[in-house]
Every structure is written in structure tokens, then in C-alpha cells.
Amino acid sequence: RKYFKNSPRVRRVTNIVYSVINQEYTGDINIIPRYRFFDPRKLLTELTPDELQFFIAEGERATWPKIEMIRASTTISRKLAEILAAYEAEEINRLSTKSHHHLGAELPRNHLRA
């Protein structure tokens, strides 16, 4: 018992497991199946084909009502990313132009000629 209490490896694994279990699993769109599967013994075993099919069907049933919300959210996200990229490009261009003007002003006139 003492060995496990003082073992850094066991403490690290325990902390990781504790963090995963206590993590908040919510987001902008939450897809939560009706069936709550929590049998710790089954988590580390291979599912049977019937169990796997059952969980896939439950996931699909929980997802379909949210499809339009997902579509709208991803459309908005893509548009915002596009706007941000354009803004960043404009800002880089503005700073680059400002920097070139600034450098040009500091150079003696004979250095500006090719």
C-alpha cells in the first residue's frame, strides 16, 4: 500500500484519470444520447458488434435533431475565420507599408537609388 501512495507514476495516472472523469464535457452544441453508458468494467473491454451498433444508433438519434444547429454554427465559424484572415492580411500589409515608409525615411537619399 505504501508503495502505491508514494509512487509518482501511480499519482500521475490517478491525477490523469481524475481529471478526465471530472472534466466538463459541454460545448456550444451538446449531443447527449438518451442511454448513459457507465460500467467501468466495460470501458476497457472490446464491445460486441451488437453493442457497437446500439451505441452508433444512439449517437445518430441524438445527433440528427442538432444537424441544422451544427450546420449554422460551422457556417458562422467559417465566415468569422474568413473575416479574421482578411483583417490580419490587411493589418500585416498596413504594418509592412508603414515599416517600409519608415525605413525609407531614415535612409540617405543616395541609398534609395538603384
PDB file of N, CA and C in Angstrom:
ATOM      1  N   ARG A   1       0.809  -1.197   0.000  1.00  0.00           N
ATOM      2  CA  ARG A   1       0.000   0.000   0.000  1.00  0.00           C
ATOM      3  C   ARG A   1       0.852   1.260   0.000  1.00  0.00           C
ATOM      4  N   LYS A   2       1.862   1.297   0.844  1.00  0.00           N
ATOM      5  CA  LYS A   2       2.734   2.469   0.907  1.00  0.00           C
ATOM      6  C   LYS A   2       3.372   2.751  -0.442  1.00  0.00           C
ATOM      7  N   TYR A   3       3.768   1.686  -1.139  1.00  0.00           N
ATOM      8  CA  TYR A   3       4.431   1.855  -2.432  1.00  0.00           C
ATOM      9  C   TYR A   3       3.549   2.642  -3.398  1.00  0.00           C
ATOM     10  N   PHE A   4       2.277   2.276  -3.454  1.00  0.00           N
ATOM     11  CA  PHE A   4       1.381   2.953  -4.390  1.00  0.00           C
ATOM     12  C   PHE A   4       1.102   4.389  -3.982  1.00  0.00           C
ATOM     13  N   LYS A   5       1.042   4.649  -2.683  1.00  0.00           N
ATOM     14  CA  LYS A   5       0.795   6.010  -2.215  1.00  0.00           C
ATOM     15  C   LYS A   5       1.941   6.938  -2.577  1.00  0.00           C
ATOM     16  N   ASN A   6       3.152   6.446  -2.489  1.00  0.00           N
ATOM     17  CA  ASN A   6       4.326   7.289  -2.713  1.00  0.00           C
ATOM     18  C   ASN A   6       4.856   7.230  -4.138  1.00  0.00           C
ATOM     19  N   SER A   7       4.278   6.406  -4.961  1.00  0.00           N
ATOM     20  CA  SER A   7       4.769   6.258  -6.325  1.00  0.00           C
ATOM     21  C   SER A   7       4.337   7.443  -7.187  1.00  0.00           C
ATOM     22  N   PRO A   8       5.311   8.186  -7.744  1.00  0.00           N
ATOM     23  CA  PRO A   8       4.961   9.314  -8.617  1.00  0.00           C
ATOM     24  C   PRO A   8       4.158   8.860  -9.837  1.00  0.00           C
ATOM     25  N   ARG A   9       4.480   7.688 -10.337  1.00  0.00           N
ATOM     26  CA  ARG A   9       3.784   7.179 -11.522  1.00  0.00           C
ATOM     27  C   ARG A   9       2.301   6.918 -11.221  1.00  0.00           C
ATOM     28  N   VAL A  10       2.035   6.286 -10.093  1.00  0.00           N
ATOM     29  CA  VAL A  10       0.653   5.997  -9.707  1.00  0.00           C
ATOM     30  C   VAL A  10      -0.096   7.297  -9.449  1.00  0.00           C
ATOM     31  N   ARG A  11       0.550   8.252  -8.776  1.00  0.00           N
ATOM     32  CA  ARG A  11      -0.088   9.553  -8.529  1.00  0.00           C
ATOM     33  C   ARG A  11      -0.413  10.250  -9.841  1.00  0.00           C
ATOM     34  N   ARG A  12       0.520  10.195 -10.798  1.00  0.00           N
ATOM     35  CA  ARG A  12       0.313  10.845 -12.093  1.00  0.00           C
ATOM     36  C   ARG A  12      -0.869  10.209 -12.829  1.00  0.00           C
ATOM     37  N   VAL A  13      -0.912   8.892 -12.867  1.00  0.00           N
ATOM     38  CA  VAL A  13      -2.014   8.188 -13.537  1.00  0.00           C
ATOM     39  C   VAL A  13      -3.333   8.494 -12.830  1.00  0.00           C
ATOM     40  N   THR A  14      -3.318   8.483 -11.510  1.00  0.00           N
ATOM     41  CA  THR A  14      -4.521   8.795 -10.741  1.00  0.00           C
ATOM     42  C   THR A  14      -5.006  10.205 -11.051  1.00  0.00           C
ATOM     43  N   ASN A  15      -4.086  11.162 -11.123  1.00  0.00           N
ATOM     44  CA  ASN A  15      -4.458  12.543 -11.442  1.00  0.00           C
ATOM     45  C   ASN A  15      -5.049  12.659 -12.839  1.00  0.00           C
ATOM     46  N   ILE A  16      -4.476  11.942 -13.801  1.00  0.00           N
ATOM     47  CA  ILE A  16      -4.990  11.977 -15.177  1.00  0.00           C
ATOM     48  C   ILE A  16      -6.406  11.407 -15.217  1.00  0.00           C
ATOM     49  N   VAL A  17      -6.604  10.255 -14.599  1.00  0.00           N
ATOM     50  CA  VAL A  17      -7.925   9.618 -14.585  1.00  0.00           C
ATOM     51  C   VAL A  17      -8.932  10.538 -13.892  1.00  0.00           C
ATOM     52  N   TYR A  18      -8.542  11.113 -12.770  1.00  0.00           N
ATOM     53  CA  TYR A  18      -9.422  12.024 -12.033  1.00  0.00           C
ATOM     54  C   TYR A  18      -9.786  13.232 -12.898  1.00  0.00           C
ATOM     55  N   SER A  19      -8.816  13.787 -13.614  1.00  0.00           N
ATOM     56  CA  SER A  19      -9.065  14.946 -14.479  1.00  0.00           C
ATOM     57  C   SER A  19     -10.038  14.605 -15.598  1.00  0.00           C
ATOM     58  N   VAL A  20      -9.864  13.452 -16.209  1.00  0.00           N
ATOM     59  CA  VAL A  20     -10.747  13.040 -17.308  1.00  0.00           C
ATOM     60  C   VAL A  20     -12.171  12.833 -16.798  1.00  0.00           C
ATOM     61  N   ILE A  21     -12.305  12.190 -15.656  1.00  0.00           N
ATOM     62  CA  ILE A  21     -13.633  11.911 -15.103  1.00  0.00           C
ATOM     63  C   ILE A  21     -14.340  13.199 -14.696  1.00  0.00           C
ATOM     64  N   ASN A  22     -13.609  14.140 -14.120  1.00  0.00           N
ATOM     65  CA  ASN A  22     -14.228  15.371 -13.616  1.00  0.00           C
ATOM     66  C   ASN A  22     -14.312  16.491 -14.636  1.00  0.00           C
ATOM     67  N   GLN A  23     -13.824  16.251 -15.843  1.00  0.00           N
ATOM     68  CA  GLN A  23     -13.849  17.292 -16.871  1.00  0.00           C
ATOM     69  C   GLN A  23     -15.287  17.611 -17.272  1.00  0.00           C
ATOM     70  N   GLU A  24     -15.526  18.880 -17.540  1.00  0.00           N
ATOM     71  CA  GLU A  24     -16.843  19.338 -18.000  1.00  0.00           C
ATOM     72  C   GLU A  24     -16.922  19.065 -19.504  1.00  0.00           C
ATOM     73  N   TYR A  25     -17.846  18.226 -19.921  1.00  0.00           N
ATOM     74  CA  TYR A  25     -17.952  17.846 -21.327  1.00  0.00           C
ATOM     75  C   TYR A  25     -19.129  18.547 -22.001  1.00  0.00           C
ATOM     76  N   THR A  26     -19.155  19.862 -21.930  1.00  0.00           N
ATOM     77  CA  THR A  26     -20.214  20.604 -22.603  1.00  0.00           C
ATOM     78  C   THR A  26     -19.590  21.628 -23.530  1.00  0.00           C
ATOM     79  N   GLY A  27     -20.336  21.990 -24.543  1.00  0.00           N
ATOM     80  CA  GLY A  27     -19.841  22.954 -25.519  1.00  0.00           C
ATOM     81  C   GLY A  27     -20.991  23.787 -26.047  1.00  0.00           C
ATOM     82  N   ASP A  28     -20.801  24.382 -27.215  1.00  0.00           N
ATOM     83  CA  ASP A  28     -21.852  25.196 -27.819  1.00  0.00           C
ATOM     84  C   ASP A  28     -23.050  24.339 -28.221  1.00  0.00           C
ATOM     85  N   ILE A  29     -22.770  23.160 -28.725  1.00  0.00           N
ATOM     86  CA  ILE A  29     -23.834  22.232 -29.127  1.00  0.00           C
ATOM     87  C   ILE A  29     -23.532  20.903 -28.447  1.00  0.00           C
ATOM     88  N   ASN A  30     -24.402  20.491 -27.570  1.00  0.00           N
ATOM     89  CA  ASN A  30     -24.182  19.252 -26.824  1.00  0.00           C
ATOM     90  C   ASN A  30     -25.033  18.132 -27.404  1.00  0.00           C
ATOM     91  N   ILE A  31     -24.374  17.053 -27.758  1.00  0.00           N
ATOM     92  CA  ILE A  31     -25.068  15.879 -28.291  1.00  0.00           C
ATOM     93  C   ILE A  31     -24.965  14.804 -27.216  1.00  0.00           C
ATOM     94  N   ILE A  32     -26.083  14.541 -26.576  1.00  0.00           N
ATOM     95  CA  ILE A  32     -26.078  13.613 -25.449  1.00  0.00           C
ATOM     96  C   ILE A  32     -27.097  12.514 -25.726  1.00  0.00           C
ATOM     97  N   PRO A  33     -26.623  11.284 -25.895  1.00  0.00           N
ATOM     98  CA  PRO A  33     -27.550  10.175 -26.147  1.00  0.00           C
ATOM     99  C   PRO A  33     -28.449   9.925 -24.928  1.00  0.00           C
ATOM    100  N   ARG A  34     -29.609   9.341 -25.174  1.00  0.00           N
ATOM    101  CA  ARG A  34     -30.535   9.028 -24.073  1.00  0.00           C
ATOM    102  C   ARG A  34     -29.916   8.008 -23.139  1.00  0.00           C
ATOM    103  N   TYR A  35     -29.205   7.047 -23.717  1.00  0.00           N
ATOM    104  CA  TYR A  35     -28.633   5.962 -22.927  1.00  0.00           C
ATOM    105  C   TYR A  35     -27.315   6.420 -22.323  1.00  0.00           C
ATOM    106  N   ARG A  36     -27.209   6.349 -21.020  1.00  0.00           N
ATOM    107  CA  ARG A  36     -25.961   6.718 -20.345  1.00  0.00           C
ATOM    108  C   ARG A  36     -25.207   5.435 -20.008  1.00  0.00           C
ATOM    109  N   PHE A  37     -24.109   5.230 -20.708  1.00  0.00           N
ATOM    110  CA  PHE A  37     -23.310   4.016 -20.530  1.00  0.00           C
ATOM    111  C   PHE A  37     -22.192   4.301 -19.548  1.00  0.00           C
ATOM    112  N   PHE A  38     -22.259   3.695 -18.384  1.00  0.00           N
ATOM    113  CA  PHE A  38     -21.134   3.843 -17.486  1.00  0.00           C
ATOM    114  C   PHE A  38     -20.974   2.593 -16.650  1.00  0.00           C
ATOM    115  N   ASP A  39     -20.307   1.650 -17.214  1.00  0.00           N
ATOM    116  CA  ASP A  39     -19.900   0.455 -16.490  1.00  0.00           C
ATOM    117  C   ASP A  39     -18.389   0.426 -16.619  1.00  0.00           C
ATOM    118  N   PRO A  40     -17.675   0.842 -15.588  1.00  0.00           N
ATOM    119  CA  PRO A  40     -16.212   0.952 -15.686  1.00  0.00           C
ATOM    120  C   PRO A  40     -15.533  -0.319 -16.198  1.00  0.00           C
ATOM    121  N   ARG A  41     -16.108  -1.471 -15.893  1.00  0.00           N
ATOM    122  CA  ARG A  41     -15.501  -2.716 -16.374  1.00  0.00           C
ATOM    123  C   ARG A  41     -15.588  -2.829 -17.889  1.00  0.00           C
ATOM    124  N   LYS A  42     -16.642  -2.271 -18.489  1.00  0.00           N
ATOM    125  CA  LYS A  42     -16.828  -2.355 -19.938  1.00  0.00           C
ATOM    126  C   LYS A  42     -15.985  -1.329 -20.687  1.00  0.00           C
ATOM    127  N   LEU A  43     -15.540  -0.285 -19.996  1.00  0.00           N
ATOM    128  CA  LEU A  43     -14.764   0.753 -20.670  1.00  0.00           C
ATOM    129  C   LEU A  43     -13.470   0.214 -21.264  1.00  0.00           C
ATOM    130  N   LEU A  44     -12.908  -0.783 -20.635  1.00  0.00           N
ATOM    131  CA  LEU A  44     -11.621  -1.307 -21.086  1.00  0.00           C
ATOM    132  C   LEU A  44     -11.740  -2.617 -21.848  1.00  0.00           C
ATOM    133  N   THR A  45     -12.963  -3.011 -22.188  1.00  0.00           N
ATOM    134  CA  THR A  45     -13.144  -4.246 -22.953  1.00  0.00           C
ATOM    135  C   THR A  45     -13.664  -3.911 -24.343  1.00  0.00           C
ATOM    136  N   GLU A  46     -13.513  -4.869 -25.223  1.00  0.00           N
ATOM    137  CA  GLU A  46     -13.989  -4.681 -26.593  1.00  0.00           C
ATOM    138  C   GLU A  46     -15.503  -4.864 -26.627  1.00  0.00           C
ATOM    139  N   LEU A  47     -16.181  -3.961 -27.338  1.00  0.00           N
ATOM    140  CA  LEU A  47     -17.634  -4.065 -27.458  1.00  0.00           C
ATOM    141  C   LEU A  47     -18.001  -5.165 -28.447  1.00  0.00           C
ATOM    142  N   THR A  48     -19.146  -5.780 -28.214  1.00  0.00           N
ATOM    143  CA  THR A  48     -19.638  -6.772 -29.173  1.00  0.00           C
ATOM    144  C   THR A  48     -20.192  -6.006 -30.373  1.00  0.00           C
ATOM    145  N   PRO A  49     -20.344  -6.665 -31.514  1.00  0.00           N
ATOM    146  CA  PRO A  49     -20.936  -5.982 -32.676  1.00  0.00           C
ATOM    147  C   PRO A  49     -22.320  -5.400 -32.369  1.00  0.00           C
ATOM    148  N   ASP A  50     -23.136  -6.114 -31.579  1.00  0.00           N
ATOM    149  CA  ASP A  50     -24.470  -5.605 -31.222  1.00  0.00           C
ATOM    150  C   ASP A  50     -24.373  -4.356 -30.347  1.00  0.00           C
ATOM    151  N   GLU A  51     -23.460  -4.379 -29.371  1.00  0.00           N
ATOM    152  CA  GLU A  51     -23.282  -3.201 -28.509  1.00  0.00           C
ATOM    153  C   GLU A  51     -22.797  -2.013 -29.329  1.00  0.00           C
ATOM    154  N   LEU A  52     -21.853  -2.259 -30.201  1.00  0.00           N
ATOM    155  CA  LEU A  52     -21.317  -1.193 -31.043  1.00  0.00           C
ATOM    156  C   LEU A  52     -22.419  -0.600 -31.923  1.00  0.00           C
ATOM    157  N   GLN A  53     -23.228  -1.451 -32.535  1.00  0.00           N
ATOM    158  CA  GLN A  53     -24.333  -0.985 -33.375  1.00  0.00           C
ATOM    159  C   GLN A  53     -25.337  -0.179 -32.555  1.00  0.00           C
ATOM    160  N   PHE A  54     -25.604  -0.636 -31.337  1.00  0.00           N
ATOM    161  CA  PHE A  54     -26.527   0.068 -30.451  1.00  0.00           C
ATOM    162  C   PHE A  54     -26.016   1.480 -30.154  1.00  0.00           C
ATOM    163  N   PHE A  55     -24.739   1.604 -29.810  1.00  0.00           N
ATOM    164  CA  PHE A  55     -24.185   2.919 -29.468  1.00  0.00           C
ATOM    165  C   PHE A  55     -24.102   3.840 -30.686  1.00  0.00           C
ATOM    166  N   ILE A  56     -23.821   3.272 -31.842  1.00  0.00           N
ATOM    167  CA  ILE A  56     -23.813   4.084 -33.073  1.00  0.00           C
ATOM    168  C   ILE A  56     -25.221   4.626 -33.328  1.00  0.00           C
ATOM    169  N   ALA A  57     -26.228   3.759 -33.210  1.00  0.00           N
ATOM    170  CA  ALA A  57     -27.619   4.186 -33.436  1.00  0.00           C
ATOM    171  C   ALA A  57     -28.032   5.248 -32.416  1.00  0.00           C
ATOM    172  N   GLU A  58     -27.642   5.081 -31.159  1.00  0.00           N
ATOM    173  CA  GLU A  58     -27.961   6.077 -30.127  1.00  0.00           C
ATOM    174  C   GLU A  58     -27.301   7.418 -30.447  1.00  0.00           C
ATOM    175  N   GLY A  59     -26.060   7.371 -30.903  1.00  0.00           N
ATOM    176  CA  GLY A  59     -25.368   8.602 -31.282  1.00  0.00           C
ATOM    177  C   GLY A  59     -26.046   9.288 -32.454  1.00  0.00           C
ATOM    178  N   GLU A  60     -26.468   8.510 -33.437  1.00  0.00           N
ATOM    179  CA  GLU A  60     -27.172   9.078 -34.596  1.00  0.00           C
ATOM    180  C   GLU A  60     -28.497   9.708 -34.171  1.00  0.00           C
ATOM    181  N   ARG A  61     -29.252   9.004 -33.327  1.00  0.00           N
ATOM    182  CA  ARG A  61     -30.541   9.537 -32.857  1.00  0.00           C
ATOM    183  C   ARG A  61     -30.351  10.847 -32.096  1.00  0.00           C
ATOM    184  N   ALA A  62     -29.282  10.957 -31.339  1.00  0.00           N
ATOM    185  CA  ALA A  62     -29.027  12.183 -30.577  1.00  0.00           C
ATOM    186  C   ALA A  62     -28.500  13.300 -31.475  1.00  0.00           C
ATOM    187  N   THR A  63     -27.850  12.945 -32.591  1.00  0.00           N
ATOM    188  CA  THR A  63     -27.226  13.943 -33.469  1.00  0.00           C
ATOM    189  C   THR A  63     -28.202  14.562 -34.456  1.00  0.00           C
ATOM    190  N   TRP A  64     -29.073  13.769 -35.057  1.00  0.00           N
ATOM    191  CA  TRP A  64     -29.946  14.278 -36.126  1.00  0.00           C
ATOM    192  C   TRP A  64     -30.734  15.526 -35.746  1.00  0.00           C
ATOM    193  N   PRO A  65     -31.314  15.614 -34.559  1.00  0.00           N
ATOM    194  CA  PRO A  65     -32.054  16.843 -34.219  1.00  0.00           C
ATOM    195  C   PRO A  65     -31.159  18.091 -34.145  1.00  0.00           C
ATOM    196  N   LYS A  66     -29.862  17.908 -34.045  1.00  0.00           N
ATOM    197  CA  LYS A  66     -28.936  19.041 -33.914  1.00  0.00           C
ATOM    198  C   LYS A  66     -28.251  19.408 -35.228  1.00  0.00           C
ATOM    199  N   ILE A  67     -28.535  18.683 -36.311  1.00  0.00           N
ATOM    200  CA  ILE A  67     -27.812  18.878 -37.573  1.00  0.00           C
ATOM    201  C   ILE A  67     -27.895  20.317 -38.071  1.00  0.00           C
ATOM    202  N   GLU A  68     -29.076  20.910 -38.064  1.00  0.00           N
ATOM    203  CA  GLU A  68     -29.205  22.279 -38.580  1.00  0.00           C
ATOM    204  C   GLU A  68     -28.440  23.267 -37.701  1.00  0.00           C
ATOM    205  N   MET A  69     -28.465  23.048 -36.401  1.00  0.00           N
ATOM    206  CA  MET A  69     -27.711  23.902 -35.484  1.00  0.00           C
ATOM    207  C   MET A  69     -26.203  23.776 -35.761  1.00  0.00           C
ATOM    208  N   ILE A  70     -25.748  22.565 -36.017  1.00  0.00           N
ATOM    209  CA  ILE A  70     -24.334  22.329 -36.339  1.00  0.00           C
ATOM    210  C   ILE A  70     -23.982  23.018 -37.654  1.00  0.00           C
ATOM    211  N   ARG A  71     -24.848  22.874 -38.656  1.00  0.00           N
ATOM    212  CA  ARG A  71     -24.614  23.493 -39.961  1.00  0.00           C
ATOM    213  C   ARG A  71     -24.505  25.016 -39.821  1.00  0.00           C
ATOM    214  N   ALA A  72     -25.432  25.628 -39.096  1.00  0.00           N
ATOM    215  CA  ALA A  72     -25.412  27.088 -38.917  1.00  0.00           C
ATOM    216  C   ALA A  72     -24.160  27.519 -38.157  1.00  0.00           C
ATOM    217  N   SER A  73     -23.827  26.786 -37.123  1.00  0.00           N
ATOM    218  CA  SER A  73     -22.656  27.128 -36.314  1.00  0.00           C
ATOM    219  C   SER A  73     -21.364  27.032 -37.118  1.00  0.00           C
ATOM    220  N   THR A  74     -21.223  25.983 -37.921  1.00  0.00           N
ATOM    221  CA  THR A  74     -19.997  25.840 -38.717  1.00  0.00           C
ATOM    222  C   THR A  74     -19.937  26.876 -39.829  1.00  0.00           C
ATOM    223  N   THR A  75     -21.096  27.246 -40.392  1.00  0.00           N
ATOM    224  CA  THR A  75     -21.122  28.304 -41.415  1.00  0.00           C
ATOM    225  C   THR A  75     -20.653  29.622 -40.811  1.00  0.00           C
ATOM    226  N   ILE A  76     -21.162  29.942 -39.637  1.00  0.00           N
ATOM    227  CA  ILE A  76     -20.752  31.171 -38.948  1.00  0.00           C
ATOM    228  C   ILE A  76     -19.262  31.122 -38.613  1.00  0.00           C
ATOM    229  N   SER A  77     -18.792  29.998 -38.109  1.00  0.00           N
ATOM    230  CA  SER A  77     -17.368  29.862 -37.759  1.00  0.00           C
ATOM    231  C   SER A  77     -16.471  30.059 -38.973  1.00  0.00           C
ATOM    232  N   ARG A  78     -16.855  29.450 -40.102  1.00  0.00           N
ATOM    233  CA  ARG A  78     -16.043  29.601 -41.318  1.00  0.00           C
ATOM    234  C   ARG A  78     -16.026  31.050 -41.784  1.00  0.00           C
ATOM    235  N   LYS A  79     -17.175  31.728 -41.726  1.00  0.00           N
ATOM    236  CA  LYS A  79     -17.248  33.127 -42.151  1.00  0.00           C
ATOM    237  C   LYS A  79     -16.403  34.004 -41.224  1.00  0.00           C
ATOM    238  N   LEU A  80     -16.480  33.770 -39.930  1.00  0.00           N
ATOM    239  CA  LEU A  80     -15.665  34.545 -38.987  1.00  0.00           C
ATOM    240  C   LEU A  80     -14.171  34.308 -39.221  1.00  0.00           C
ATOM    241  N   ALA A  81     -13.788  33.076 -39.514  1.00  0.00           N
ATOM    242  CA  ALA A  81     -12.382  32.773 -39.807  1.00  0.00           C
ATOM    243  C   ALA A  81     -11.935  33.504 -41.068  1.00  0.00           C
ATOM    244  N   GLU A  82     -12.811  33.549 -42.064  1.00  0.00           N
ATOM    245  CA  GLU A  82     -12.527  34.263 -43.317  1.00  0.00           C
ATOM    246  C   GLU A  82     -12.331  35.762 -43.050  1.00  0.00           C
ATOM    247  N   ILE A  83     -13.232  36.351 -42.273  1.00  0.00           N
ATOM    248  CA  ILE A  83     -13.146  37.777 -41.939  1.00  0.00           C
ATOM    249  C   ILE A  83     -11.866  38.058 -41.160  1.00  0.00           C
ATOM    250  N   LEU A  84     -11.551  37.207 -40.201  1.00  0.00           N
ATOM    251  CA  LEU A  84     -10.339  37.388 -39.402  1.00  0.00           C
ATOM    252  C   LEU A  84      -9.089  37.288 -40.266  1.00  0.00           C
ATOM    253  N   ALA A  85      -9.049  36.332 -41.183  1.00  0.00           N
ATOM    254  CA  ALA A  85      -7.892  36.181 -42.076  1.00  0.00           C
ATOM    255  C   ALA A  85      -7.730  37.424 -42.946  1.00  0.00           C
ATOM    256  N   ALA A  86      -8.835  37.959 -43.465  1.00  0.00           N
ATOM    257  CA  ALA A  86      -8.769  39.172 -44.292  1.00  0.00           C
ATOM    258  C   ALA A  86      -8.285  40.355 -43.460  1.00  0.00           C
ATOM    259  N   TYR A  87      -8.791  40.470 -42.246  1.00  0.00           N
ATOM    260  CA  TYR A  87      -8.372  41.557 -41.357  1.00  0.00           C
ATOM    261  C   TYR A  87      -6.877  41.444 -41.043  1.00  0.00           C
ATOM    262  N   GLU A  88      -6.421  40.232 -40.725  1.00  0.00           N
ATOM    263  CA  GLU A  88      -5.000  40.034 -40.413  1.00  0.00           C
ATOM    264  C   GLU A  88      -4.127  40.366 -41.619  1.00  0.00           C
ATOM    265  N   ALA A  89      -4.559  39.974 -42.813  1.00  0.00           N
ATOM    266  CA  ALA A  89      -3.794  40.278 -44.026  1.00  0.00           C
ATOM    267  C   ALA A  89      -3.718  41.787 -44.237  1.00  0.00           C
ATOM    268  N   GLU A  90      -4.842  42.486 -44.032  1.00  0.00           N
ATOM    269  CA  GLU A  90      -4.838  43.948 -44.158  1.00  0.00           C
ATOM    270  C   GLU A  90      -3.909  44.585 -43.132  1.00  0.00           C
ATOM    271  N   GLU A  91      -3.940  44.087 -41.918  1.00  0.00           N
ATOM    272  CA  GLU A  91      -3.106  44.643 -40.848  1.00  0.00           C
ATOM    273  C   GLU A  91      -1.623  44.398 -41.137  1.00  0.00           C
ATOM    274  N   ILE A  92      -1.287  43.205 -41.618  1.00  0.00           N
ATOM    275  CA  ILE A  92       0.105  42.904 -41.982  1.00  0.00           C
ATOM    276  C   ILE A  92       0.547  43.819 -43.110  1.00  0.00           C
ATOM    277  N   ASN A  93      -0.303  43.990 -44.099  1.00  0.00           N
ATOM    278  CA  ASN A  93       0.005  44.868 -45.224  1.00  0.00           C
ATOM    279  C   ASN A  93       0.199  46.310 -44.746  1.00  0.00           C
ATOM    280  N   ARG A  94      -0.691  46.773 -43.860  1.00  0.00           N
ATOM    281  CA  ARG A  94      -0.600  48.134 -43.337  1.00  0.00           C
ATOM    282  C   ARG A  94       0.705  48.327 -42.561  1.00  0.00           C
ATOM    283  N   LEU A  95       1.035  47.369 -41.699  1.00  0.00           N
ATOM    284  CA  LEU A  95       2.264  47.479 -40.907  1.00  0.00           C
ATOM    285  C   LEU A  95       3.498  47.383 -41.795  1.00  0.00           C
ATOM    286  N   SER A  96       3.429  46.526 -42.806  1.00  0.00           N
ATOM    287  CA  SER A  96       4.547  46.367 -43.735  1.00  0.00           C
ATOM    288  C   SER A  96       4.773  47.656 -44.513  1.00  0.00           C
ATOM    289  N   THR A  97       3.699  48.258 -44.998  1.00  0.00           N
ATOM    290  CA  THR A  97       3.792  49.515 -45.749  1.00  0.00           C
ATOM    291  C   THR A  97       4.324  50.619 -44.848  1.00  0.00           C
ATOM    292  N   LYS A  98       3.821  50.681 -43.633  1.00  0.00           N
ATOM    293  CA  LYS A  98       4.268  51.689 -42.673  1.00  0.00           C
ATOM    294  C   LYS A  98       5.753  51.502 -42.378  1.00  0.00           C
ATOM    295  N   SER A  99       6.178  50.268 -42.212  1.00  0.00           N
ATOM    296  CA  SER A  99       7.573  49.958 -41.906  1.00  0.00           C
ATOM    297  C   SER A  99       8.482  50.331 -43.077  1.00  0.00           C
ATOM    298  N   HIS A 100       8.044  50.064 -44.319  1.00  0.00           N
ATOM    299  CA  HIS A 100       8.850  50.429 -45.494  1.00  0.00           C
ATOM    300  C   HIS A 100       8.993  51.939 -45.611  1.00  0.00           C
ATOM    301  N   HIS A 101       7.906  52.652 -45.367  1.00  0.00           N
ATOM    302  CA  HIS A 101       7.971  54.116 -45.415  1.00  0.00           C
ATOM    303  C   HIS A 101       8.914  54.639 -44.342  1.00  0.00           C
ATOM    304  N   HIS A 102       8.820  54.028 -43.173  1.00  0.00           N
ATOM    305  CA  HIS A 102       9.654  54.457 -42.055  1.00  0.00           C
ATOM    306  C   HIS A 102      11.133  54.212 -42.369  1.00  0.00           C
ATOM    307  N   LEU A 103      11.431  53.031 -42.896  1.00  0.00           N
ATOM    308  CA  LEU A 103      12.822  52.721 -43.250  1.00  0.00           C
ATOM    309  C   LEU A 103      13.325  53.637 -44.355  1.00  0.00           C
ATOM    310  N   GLY A 104      12.489  53.879 -45.345  1.00  0.00           N
ATOM    311  CA  GLY A 104      12.876  54.743 -46.457  1.00  0.00           C
ATOM    312  C   GLY A 104      13.190  56.148 -45.985  1.00  0.00           C
ATOM    313  N   ALA A 105      12.471  56.617 -44.987  1.00  0.00           N
ATOM    314  CA  ALA A 105      12.689  57.979 -44.490  1.00  0.00           C
ATOM    315  C   ALA A 105      14.019  58.078 -43.764  1.00  0.00           C
ATOM    316  N   GLU A 106      14.489  56.976 -43.190  1.00  0.00           N
ATOM    317  CA  GLU A 106      15.733  57.023 -42.425  1.00  0.00           C
ATOM    318  C   GLU A 106      16.973  56.892 -43.307  1.00  0.00           C
ATOM    319  N   LEU A 107      16.827  56.320 -44.489  1.00  0.00           N
ATOM    320  CA  LEU A 107      17.988  56.107 -45.353  1.00  0.00           C
ATOM    321  C   LEU A 107      18.384  57.402 -46.063  1.00  0.00           C
ATOM    322  N   PRO A 108      19.667  57.609 -46.240  1.00  0.00           N
ATOM    323  CA  PRO A 108      20.106  58.767 -47.031  1.00  0.00           C
ATOM    324  C   PRO A 108      19.596  58.611 -48.455  1.00  0.00           C
ATOM    325  N   ARG A 109      19.411  59.723 -49.142  1.00  0.00           N
ATOM    326  CA  ARG A 109      18.842  59.744 -50.496  1.00  0.00           C
ATOM    327  C   ARG A 109      19.632  58.872 -51.473  1.00  0.00           C
ATOM    328  N   ASN A 110      20.947  58.850 -51.406  1.00  0.00           N
ATOM    329  CA  ASN A 110      21.727  58.071 -52.371  1.00  0.00           C
ATOM    330  C   ASN A 110      21.507  56.560 -52.211  1.00  0.00           C
ATOM    331  N   HIS A 111      21.030  56.092 -51.071  1.00  0.00           N
ATOM    332  CA  HIS A 111      20.737  54.672 -50.881  1.00  0.00           C
ATOM    333  C   HIS A 111      19.405  54.275 -51.511  1.00  0.00           C
ATOM    334  N   LEU A 112      18.555  55.237 -51.811  1.00  0.00           N
ATOM    335  CA  LEU A 112      17.253  54.940 -52.398  1.00  0.00           C
ATOM    336  C   LEU A 112      17.347  54.686 -53.895  1.00  0.00           C
ATOM    337  N   ARG A 113      18.411  55.116 -54.530  1.00  0.00           N
ATOM    338  CA  ARG A 113      18.557  54.923 -55.979  1.00  0.00           C
ATOM    339  C   ARG A 113      19.116  53.543 -56.276  1.00  0.00           C
ATOM    340  N   ALA A 114      18.630  52.958 -57.336  1.00  0.00           N
ATOM    341  CA  ALA A 114      19.099  51.627 -57.722  1.00  0.00           C
ATOM    342  C   ALA A 114      20.362  51.703 -58.536  1.00  0.00           C
TER     343      ALA A 114
END
